[in-house]
Amino acid sequence: MNLLVTGGAGFIGSNFIHHVLRDHPQVNLVNVDALTYCGNLENLAAVKDHPRYRFIKADIADPEAMERIFAETRFDAVANFAAETHVDRSITGPAVFLHTNVLGTQVLLDLTMKHRVPRFLQISTDEVYGSLPETGAFTESTPLAPNSPYSSSKAGADLLVRAYVHTYGLDAVITRCSNNYGPFQFPEKLIPLMITNALEGRPLPVYGDGLNVRDWLHVEDHCRAAWLALEKGGRGDVYNVGGSNEWNNLALVKELLRLLGKPETLITFVKDRPGHDRRYAIDAAKISRDLGWHPTYDFSSGLKTTVDWYLANESWWRRVKSGEYQKYYQEQYRL
Ligand code: NAD
Ligand code: DAU
């Protein structure tokens, strides 16, 4: 099987590549990534020369570059992880979110149709559903109500995928996952930012009252869900993915400080994110019932192993925070 993975140098994409190379020996992988600020080939250093893996630097929204890639290999499936993903950045600069998340997805959909690739997986997010009150959970029939430029662009991509299924008969499937945590997450997102700031003795910026709620899932569980959806998901179907594991931000940050043995005095309340979604929670009954997916990590041990990973990989996150990581691929890949 020839699989095109986009965005494979990012957090979830790189974990997915490790997962597939380890657990699915029938798969040859091509990883296409533009290497934006959060694309980091150090995440894939262990598989750089793997016989079933190849990296190509390209922008998914560049139709000519992507046409060459689709023409060169007869793909059996496309898994689209590539995206601009940070909500705060989408608030200060929405344009690049529309470029990659909407136009990039459209380019991939067109080429998937043109080259008759039999299967397309769109990695989406629970943020397309907007914000929840204190109770309830998102199901696949919850209306789309995105609140940030990031989530609007992801919802736009989902609607395009839906339209290509209905108009052109494309065989596509969408997953909508809750917040991920684990190794190789860029330290602008809550968990790695708080761990690394605490280790550096810097303030931990908690937005607003700190009582916004997220539903946390280990990235490896997301990767297994993505693979199952790609392999067995119904044509045109959407699958919510989540861990039934709600935490408010303040409680989570305190737990991280406890695991690190650092003082709560590092917590600093800062101005809230504009339009900050209050609560996300996922009802994952459909993927559990139809595809047999269940989370395997329990949060207390998953969080502890994640903290341990950042402790053991200090050079990785220090190189990311200092910008040194971008020299790695320039040297190793002559890019
Ligand atoms: P990330 O920001 O860590 O990585 C994104 C990757 O996409 C990077 O390697 C980047 O270089 C690449 N990229 C960006 N623009 C590109 C372009 N134009 N062409 C090619 N590559 C490009 O993101 P992540 O957290 O790994 O998220 C991956 C996917 O999962 C995204 O689609 C995101 O919406 C979705 N998702 C993320 C989470 C989460 O908690 N992180 C949860 C649910 C869904
Ligand atoms: O729900 C899935 C989404 O989760 C993904 O689609 C996004 O790509 C991913 O970035 C994530 O979005 P969030 O906005 O939920 O993640 P973030 O890590 O930015 O923030 C998590 C919560 O922590 C949120 O309520 C904002 C808060 N926060 C975040 C940062 C970076 C803080 O209080 N302080 C911070 O410094």
Short mmCIF file of C-alpha atoms and ligand atoms in Angstrom, two decimals:
data_model
loop_
_atom_site.label_atom_id
_atom_site.label_comp_id
_atom_site.label_asym_id
_atom_site.label_seq_id
_atom_site.Cartn_x
_atom_site.Cartn_y
_atom_site.Cartn_z
CA MET A 1 0.00 0.00 0.00
CA ASN A 2 1.34 3.45 -0.93
CA LEU A 3 0.17 6.04 1.58
CA LEU A 4 0.61 9.80 1.24
CA VAL A 5 0.76 11.48 4.65
CA THR A 6 0.71 15.27 4.70
CA GLY A 7 1.94 17.29 7.65
CA GLY A 8 4.03 14.34 8.85
CA ALA A 9 6.73 16.53 10.39
CA GLY A 10 4.27 17.96 12.93
CA PHE A 11 3.17 16.58 16.28
CA ILE A 12 0.41 14.13 15.35
CA GLY A 13 1.66 13.42 11.81
CA SER A 14 5.10 12.33 13.06
CA ASN A 15 3.55 10.13 15.74
CA PHE A 16 1.29 8.64 13.03
CA ILE A 17 4.31 7.88 10.81
CA HIS A 18 6.12 6.11 13.67
CA HIS A 19 2.90 4.21 14.41
CA VAL A 20 2.34 3.08 10.81
CA LEU A 21 5.96 2.07 10.14
CA ARG A 22 5.95 0.07 13.37
CA ASP A 23 2.52 -1.60 13.18
CA HIS A 24 1.68 -1.82 9.46
CA PRO A 25 4.52 -3.48 7.53
CA GLN A 26 2.55 -3.46 4.26
CA VAL A 27 2.66 0.36 4.01
CA ASN A 28 5.11 2.49 2.03
CA LEU A 29 4.91 6.07 3.25
CA VAL A 30 5.51 9.35 1.49
CA ASN A 31 5.52 12.29 3.90
CA VAL A 32 4.84 15.70 2.33
CA ASP A 33 5.38 18.65 4.63
CA ALA A 34 6.08 22.35 3.98
CA LEU A 35 8.22 22.55 7.15
CA THR A 36 6.51 25.62 8.57
CA TYR A 37 7.63 26.82 12.03
CA CYS A 38 6.05 23.72 13.61
CA GLY A 39 7.30 21.15 11.12
CA ASN A 40 10.33 19.46 12.67
CA LEU A 41 12.19 16.64 10.92
CA GLU A 42 13.98 15.84 14.18
CA ASN A 43 10.66 14.17 15.14
CA LEU A 44 11.42 11.65 12.39
CA ALA A 45 15.19 11.28 12.80
CA ALA A 46 14.74 7.62 13.87
CA VAL A 47 13.06 6.71 10.55
CA LYS A 48 14.94 9.06 8.21
CA ASP A 49 16.52 6.15 6.28
CA HIS A 50 13.72 3.63 6.78
CA PRO A 51 13.25 1.64 3.54
CA ARG A 52 9.47 2.24 3.53
CA TYR A 53 9.63 5.98 4.22
CA ARG A 54 10.37 9.02 2.06
CA PHE A 55 10.15 12.75 2.80
CA ILE A 56 9.29 15.45 0.25
CA LYS A 57 9.20 19.14 1.14
CA ALA A 58 6.16 20.80 -0.46
CA ASP A 59 3.20 23.05 0.27
CA ILE A 60 -0.09 21.13 -0.06
CA ALA A 61 -1.69 24.29 -1.47
CA ASP A 62 0.82 24.40 -4.38
CA PRO A 63 -1.02 22.57 -7.20
CA GLU A 64 2.05 22.14 -9.46
CA ALA A 65 4.30 20.73 -6.74
CA MET A 66 1.53 18.42 -5.52
CA GLU A 67 0.70 17.29 -9.09
CA ARG A 68 4.33 16.14 -9.50
CA ILE A 69 4.08 14.13 -6.28
CA PHE A 70 0.77 12.49 -7.24
CA ALA A 71 2.07 11.75 -10.78
CA GLU A 72 5.24 10.09 -9.46
CA THR A 73 3.59 7.55 -7.11
CA ARG A 74 0.35 5.66 -7.50
CA PHE A 75 -1.13 6.28 -4.05
CA ASP A 76 -3.70 3.98 -2.49
CA ALA A 77 -4.68 6.54 0.12
CA VAL A 78 -4.09 10.09 1.34
CA ALA A 79 -4.10 11.04 5.03
CA ASN A 80 -4.25 14.81 5.42
CA PHE A 81 -2.73 15.96 8.72
CA ALA A 82 -1.17 19.14 7.31
CA ALA A 83 -2.63 22.29 8.82
CA GLU A 84 -2.02 25.50 10.64
CA THR A 85 -3.16 24.45 14.10
CA HIS A 86 -2.63 27.08 16.77
CA VAL A 87 -5.78 29.01 17.72
CA ASP A 88 -3.85 32.02 19.07
CA ARG A 89 -1.92 32.40 15.80
CA SER A 90 -5.20 32.21 13.84
CA ILE A 91 -6.49 35.18 15.83
CA THR A 92 -3.51 37.36 14.95
CA GLY A 93 -3.09 36.10 11.34
CA PRO A 94 -5.97 34.17 9.74
CA ALA A 95 -4.78 34.25 6.09
CA VAL A 96 -2.29 31.37 6.27
CA PHE A 97 -5.00 29.24 7.93
CA LEU A 98 -7.24 29.66 4.90
CA HIS A 99 -4.30 29.00 2.56
CA THR A 100 -3.30 25.67 4.11
CA ASN A 101 -6.44 24.39 5.77
CA VAL A 102 -8.97 25.28 3.06
CA LEU A 103 -7.08 25.75 -0.22
CA GLY A 104 -4.53 23.05 0.64
CA THR A 105 -7.33 20.56 1.31
CA GLN A 106 -9.01 21.53 -1.97
CA VAL A 107 -5.77 20.91 -3.91
CA LEU A 108 -5.42 17.48 -2.29
CA LEU A 109 -9.06 16.62 -3.01
CA ASP A 110 -8.71 17.62 -6.68
CA LEU A 111 -5.56 15.55 -7.14
CA THR A 112 -7.10 12.60 -5.28
CA MET A 113 -9.97 12.69 -7.78
CA LYS A 114 -7.75 13.27 -10.81
CA HIS A 115 -5.34 10.44 -9.96
CA ARG A 116 -8.16 8.13 -8.85
CA VAL A 117 -6.70 7.59 -5.38
CA PRO A 118 -9.20 5.19 -3.78
CA ARG A 119 -9.30 6.67 -0.27
CA PHE A 120 -8.96 10.04 1.49
CA LEU A 121 -8.71 10.67 5.25
CA GLN A 122 -9.26 14.20 6.55
CA ILE A 123 -7.89 14.81 10.05
CA SER A 124 -10.26 17.35 11.53
CA THR A 125 -10.93 18.59 15.05
CA ASP A 126 -13.69 18.78 17.66
CA GLU A 127 -13.29 22.58 17.54
CA VAL A 128 -15.52 22.68 14.42
CA TYR A 129 -18.49 22.13 16.77
CA GLY A 130 -17.81 25.28 18.78
CA SER A 131 -18.20 25.48 22.55
CA LEU A 132 -20.32 23.41 24.98
CA PRO A 133 -22.23 24.48 28.10
CA GLU A 134 -21.39 22.72 31.38
CA THR A 135 -23.00 19.44 30.33
CA GLY A 136 -23.34 17.36 27.16
CA ALA A 137 -20.84 16.20 24.55
CA PHE A 138 -20.28 16.65 20.81
CA THR A 139 -21.76 13.90 18.63
CA GLU A 140 -21.25 13.61 14.88
CA SER A 141 -24.64 15.28 14.34
CA THR A 142 -23.86 18.33 16.49
CA PRO A 143 -24.16 21.34 14.13
CA LEU A 144 -20.89 22.96 13.05
CA ALA A 145 -20.41 26.26 14.92
CA PRO A 146 -16.70 27.16 14.77
CA ASN A 147 -15.64 30.21 16.75
CA SER A 148 -12.01 30.93 15.77
CA PRO A 149 -10.40 31.51 12.38
CA TYR A 150 -8.59 28.17 12.97
CA SER A 151 -11.74 26.18 13.61
CA SER A 152 -13.62 27.97 10.80
CA SER A 153 -10.91 26.99 8.36
CA LYS A 154 -11.03 23.38 9.56
CA ALA A 155 -14.84 23.40 9.24
CA GLY A 156 -14.45 24.81 5.71
CA ALA A 157 -12.16 21.90 4.84
CA ASP A 158 -14.64 19.39 6.31
CA LEU A 159 -17.44 20.86 4.21
CA LEU A 160 -15.28 20.61 1.09
CA VAL A 161 -14.59 16.94 1.83
CA ARG A 162 -18.33 16.40 2.29
CA ALA A 163 -19.03 18.15 -1.02
CA TYR A 164 -16.48 16.01 -2.91
CA VAL A 165 -18.10 12.86 -1.50
CA HIS A 166 -21.57 14.00 -2.55
CA THR A 167 -20.74 15.68 -5.86
CA TYR A 168 -17.94 13.50 -7.25
CA GLY A 169 -18.37 10.25 -5.34
CA LEU A 170 -15.01 10.56 -3.56
CA ASP A 171 -14.37 7.87 -0.96
CA ALA A 172 -13.43 10.05 1.99
CA VAL A 173 -13.72 9.86 5.75
CA ILE A 174 -13.30 12.55 8.43
CA THR A 175 -12.09 12.22 12.04
CA ARG A 176 -12.75 14.92 14.64
CA CYS A 177 -10.53 14.48 17.66
CA SER A 178 -10.25 16.30 20.97
CA ASN A 179 -7.03 17.77 22.43
CA ASN A 180 -3.97 15.54 22.03
CA TYR A 181 -0.94 15.25 24.29
CA GLY A 182 2.28 13.25 24.03
CA PRO A 183 5.82 13.37 22.59
CA PHE A 184 6.91 15.89 19.92
CA GLN A 185 4.18 18.47 20.57
CA PHE A 186 5.29 21.98 19.70
CA PRO A 187 5.77 23.95 22.95
CA GLU A 188 3.25 26.64 22.05
CA LYS A 189 0.37 24.30 23.01
CA LEU A 190 -0.77 24.10 26.63
CA ILE A 191 0.87 20.93 27.97
CA PRO A 192 4.39 21.21 26.45
CA LEU A 193 4.42 24.98 27.02
CA MET A 194 3.64 24.54 30.71
CA ILE A 195 6.11 21.66 31.18
CA THR A 196 8.99 23.46 29.48
CA ASN A 197 8.27 26.84 31.09
CA ALA A 198 8.18 25.15 34.51
CA LEU A 199 11.51 23.44 33.81
CA GLU A 200 12.98 26.81 32.80
CA GLY A 201 11.53 28.47 35.93
CA ARG A 202 9.44 30.78 33.75
CA PRO A 203 5.83 31.89 34.43
CA LEU A 204 2.99 29.57 33.37
CA PRO A 205 0.45 31.81 31.56
CA VAL A 206 -3.10 30.63 32.31
CA TYR A 207 -5.75 32.39 30.22
CA GLY A 208 -8.73 34.06 31.94
CA ASP A 209 -10.03 32.24 35.02
CA GLY A 210 -8.35 28.97 34.01
CA LEU A 211 -11.67 27.12 34.10
CA ASN A 212 -11.99 26.34 30.38
CA VAL A 213 -12.35 22.60 29.91
CA ARG A 214 -10.61 20.32 27.38
CA ASP A 215 -10.99 16.57 26.78
CA TRP A 216 -7.43 15.14 26.60
CA LEU A 217 -6.39 12.09 24.59
CA HIS A 218 -2.94 10.54 24.16
CA VAL A 219 -1.64 11.05 20.62
CA GLU A 220 -1.02 7.32 20.16
CA ASP A 221 -4.74 6.66 20.73
CA HIS A 222 -5.54 9.29 18.10
CA CYS A 223 -3.13 7.61 15.65
CA ARG A 224 -4.86 4.25 16.12
CA ALA A 225 -8.25 5.90 15.56
CA ALA A 226 -6.99 7.62 12.39
CA TRP A 227 -5.66 4.33 11.02
CA LEU A 228 -8.95 2.51 11.78
CA ALA A 229 -10.96 5.28 10.12
CA LEU A 230 -8.69 5.13 7.06
CA GLU A 231 -8.91 1.36 6.85
CA LYS A 232 -12.53 0.69 7.78
CA GLY A 233 -14.47 3.95 8.02
CA GLY A 234 -17.68 4.30 6.00
CA ARG A 235 -17.57 6.42 2.83
CA GLY A 236 -18.54 9.99 3.75
CA ASP A 237 -18.63 9.16 7.46
CA VAL A 238 -17.44 11.38 10.31
CA TYR A 239 -15.95 9.86 13.48
CA ASN A 240 -15.52 11.76 16.74
CA VAL A 241 -12.46 10.69 18.74
CA GLY A 242 -11.95 11.52 22.41
CA GLY A 243 -10.92 10.13 25.75
CA SER A 244 -13.87 11.06 28.03
CA ASN A 245 -11.20 12.83 30.04
CA GLU A 246 -12.21 16.40 30.89
CA TRP A 247 -9.89 18.71 32.78
CA ASN A 248 -10.06 22.40 33.40
CA ASN A 249 -6.82 24.16 32.48
CA LEU A 250 -5.97 25.29 36.00
CA ALA A 251 -6.35 21.79 37.47
CA LEU A 252 -4.24 20.36 34.65
CA VAL A 253 -1.48 22.93 35.09
CA LYS A 254 -1.41 22.21 38.85
CA GLU A 255 -1.14 18.48 38.11
CA LEU A 256 1.81 19.11 35.78
CA LEU A 257 3.54 21.18 38.47
CA ARG A 258 2.96 18.39 40.98
CA LEU A 259 4.49 15.81 38.62
CA LEU A 260 7.47 18.11 38.03
CA GLY A 261 7.89 19.01 41.70
CA LYS A 262 7.64 22.72 40.87
CA PRO A 263 5.77 25.40 42.87
CA GLU A 264 2.27 26.68 42.02
CA THR A 265 3.63 30.21 42.42
CA LEU A 266 4.81 29.86 38.79
CA ILE A 267 1.14 30.10 37.68
CA THR A 268 0.34 33.54 36.24
CA PHE A 269 -3.18 34.50 35.18
CA VAL A 270 -3.08 36.46 31.92
CA LYS A 271 -5.60 38.15 29.64
CA ASP A 272 -8.07 35.67 28.12
CA ARG A 273 -7.90 34.45 24.50
CA PRO A 274 -10.50 36.41 22.46
CA GLY A 275 -13.56 34.22 21.77
CA HIS A 276 -12.09 31.47 23.99
CA ASP A 277 -14.24 28.30 23.74
CA ARG A 278 -15.36 27.34 27.24
CA ARG A 279 -15.69 23.60 27.07
CA TYR A 280 -15.09 20.67 24.68
CA ALA A 281 -16.20 17.10 25.33
CA ILE A 282 -16.44 14.24 22.87
CA ASP A 283 -18.98 11.47 22.54
CA ALA A 284 -16.89 8.75 20.86
CA ALA A 285 -19.66 6.10 20.84
CA LYS A 286 -19.76 5.85 17.03
CA ILE A 287 -16.09 4.97 16.46
CA SER A 288 -16.22 2.64 19.42
CA ARG A 289 -19.35 0.85 18.15
CA ASP A 290 -18.56 0.79 14.41
CA LEU A 291 -14.76 0.47 14.31
CA GLY A 292 -14.00 -1.07 17.72
CA TRP A 293 -11.78 1.83 18.83
CA HIS A 294 -11.18 2.50 22.54
CA PRO A 295 -8.53 4.65 24.19
CA THR A 296 -5.75 2.56 25.70
CA TYR A 297 -3.92 5.19 27.79
CA ASP A 298 -5.23 6.20 31.18
CA PHE A 299 -4.53 9.87 31.75
CA SER A 300 -2.52 9.67 34.94
CA SER A 301 0.07 7.30 33.48
CA GLY A 302 -0.10 8.92 30.02
CA LEU A 303 0.57 12.36 31.50
CA LYS A 304 3.40 11.02 33.65
CA THR A 305 5.11 9.31 30.67
CA THR A 306 4.66 12.51 28.67
CA VAL A 307 6.28 14.59 31.42
CA ASP A 308 9.07 12.00 31.54
CA TRP A 309 9.48 12.26 27.76
CA TYR A 310 10.01 16.05 27.95
CA LEU A 311 12.42 15.54 30.84
CA ALA A 312 14.38 12.95 28.85
CA ASN A 313 14.30 14.98 25.63
CA GLU A 314 15.37 18.35 26.93
CA SER A 315 17.66 18.95 23.94
CA TRP A 316 14.65 18.44 21.59
CA TRP A 317 12.48 21.12 23.21
CA ARG A 318 15.37 23.49 23.92
CA ARG A 319 16.31 23.35 20.22
CA VAL A 320 12.67 24.05 19.30
CA LYS A 321 12.37 26.97 21.71
CA SER A 322 15.66 28.48 20.53
CA GLY A 323 14.91 27.93 16.81
CA GLU A 324 17.98 25.65 16.43
CA TYR A 325 15.78 22.79 15.16
CA GLN A 326 15.40 24.49 11.79
CA LYS A 327 19.13 24.06 11.18
CA TYR A 328 18.75 20.26 11.49
CA TYR A 329 16.87 19.76 8.25
CA GLN A 330 18.94 22.35 6.45
CA GLU A 331 22.04 20.30 7.35
CA GLN A 332 20.61 16.77 7.12
CA TYR A 333 18.44 17.25 4.05
CA ARG A 334 20.23 20.18 2.39
CA LEU A 335 16.84 21.99 2.16
P1 NAD B 1 1.23 20.71 14.04
O1 NAD B 1 1.02 22.18 13.96
O2 NAD B 1 2.12 20.15 15.08
O3 NAD B 1 1.78 20.16 12.63
C1 NAD B 1 1.25 20.57 11.40
C2 NAD B 1 2.20 20.12 10.30
O4 NAD B 1 1.67 20.57 9.04
C3 NAD B 1 3.61 20.72 10.42
O5 NAD B 1 4.60 19.73 10.21
C4 NAD B 1 3.65 21.77 9.31
O6 NAD B 1 4.94 21.98 8.78
C5 NAD B 1 2.71 21.13 8.28
N1 NAD B 1 2.15 22.12 7.36
C6 NAD B 1 1.58 23.30 7.67
N2 NAD B 1 1.20 23.95 6.55
C7 NAD B 1 1.51 23.14 5.52
C8 NAD B 1 1.35 23.23 4.11
N3 NAD B 1 0.80 24.31 3.53
N4 NAD B 1 1.77 22.20 3.33
C9 NAD B 1 2.36 21.11 3.90
N5 NAD B 1 2.55 20.97 5.23
C10 NAD B 1 2.12 21.98 6.02
O7 NAD B 1 -0.23 20.10 14.13
P2 NAD B 1 -0.79 18.84 14.91
O8 NAD B 1 -1.14 19.25 16.28
O9 NAD B 1 0.10 17.70 14.66
O10 NAD B 1 -2.16 18.63 14.12
C11 NAD B 1 -2.23 17.76 12.99
C12 NAD B 1 -3.67 17.70 12.50
O11 NAD B 1 -4.51 17.22 13.54
C13 NAD B 1 -4.22 19.07 12.10
O12 NAD B 1 -5.01 18.91 10.96
C14 NAD B 1 -5.07 19.49 13.30
O13 NAD B 1 -6.14 20.32 12.90
C15 NAD B 1 -5.58 18.14 13.78
N6 NAD B 1 -5.90 18.04 15.22
C16 NAD B 1 -4.97 18.42 16.16
C17 NAD B 1 -5.28 18.23 17.51
C18 NAD B 1 -4.29 18.59 18.61
O14 NAD B 1 -4.64 18.54 19.78
N7 NAD B 1 -3.05 18.93 18.31
C19 NAD B 1 -6.52 17.70 17.88
C20 NAD B 1 -7.43 17.37 16.89
C21 NAD B 1 -7.10 17.52 15.56
O1 DAU B 2 -9.57 20.39 20.47
C1 DAU B 2 -8.62 20.09 19.48
C2 DAU B 2 -7.72 21.27 19.28
O2 DAU B 2 -6.88 21.34 20.43
C3 DAU B 2 -6.89 21.19 18.02
O3 DAU B 2 -7.75 21.23 16.91
C4 DAU B 2 -5.90 22.36 17.95
O4 DAU B 2 -5.07 22.24 16.80
C5 DAU B 2 -5.05 22.34 19.20
O5 DAU B 2 -4.16 23.43 19.19
C6 DAU B 2 -5.93 22.38 20.43
O6 DAU B 2 -6.59 23.65 20.56
P1 DAU B 2 -6.73 24.40 21.97
O7 DAU B 2 -6.95 25.83 21.73
O8 DAU B 2 -7.70 23.67 22.84
O9 DAU B 2 -5.24 24.09 22.53
P2 DAU B 2 -4.18 24.99 23.29
O10 DAU B 2 -3.09 24.06 23.73
O11 DAU B 2 -3.79 26.20 22.52
O12 DAU B 2 -4.98 25.47 24.57
C7 DAU B 2 -5.58 24.52 25.46
C8 DAU B 2 -6.30 25.32 26.53
O13 DAU B 2 -5.33 25.97 27.34
C9 DAU B 2 -7.21 26.40 25.99
O14 DAU B 2 -8.36 26.52 26.84
C10 DAU B 2 -6.37 27.67 26.09
C11 DAU B 2 -5.51 27.41 27.31
N1 DAU B 2 -4.17 28.00 27.29
C12 DAU B 2 -3.37 27.77 26.21
C13 DAU B 2 -2.09 28.32 26.16
C14 DAU B 2 -1.21 28.06 24.94
C15 DAU B 2 -3.71 28.75 28.38
O15 DAU B 2 -4.44 28.94 29.36
N2 DAU B 2 -2.46 29.29 28.32
C16 DAU B 2 -1.62 29.11 27.24
O16 DAU B 2 -0.49 29.64 27.24
#
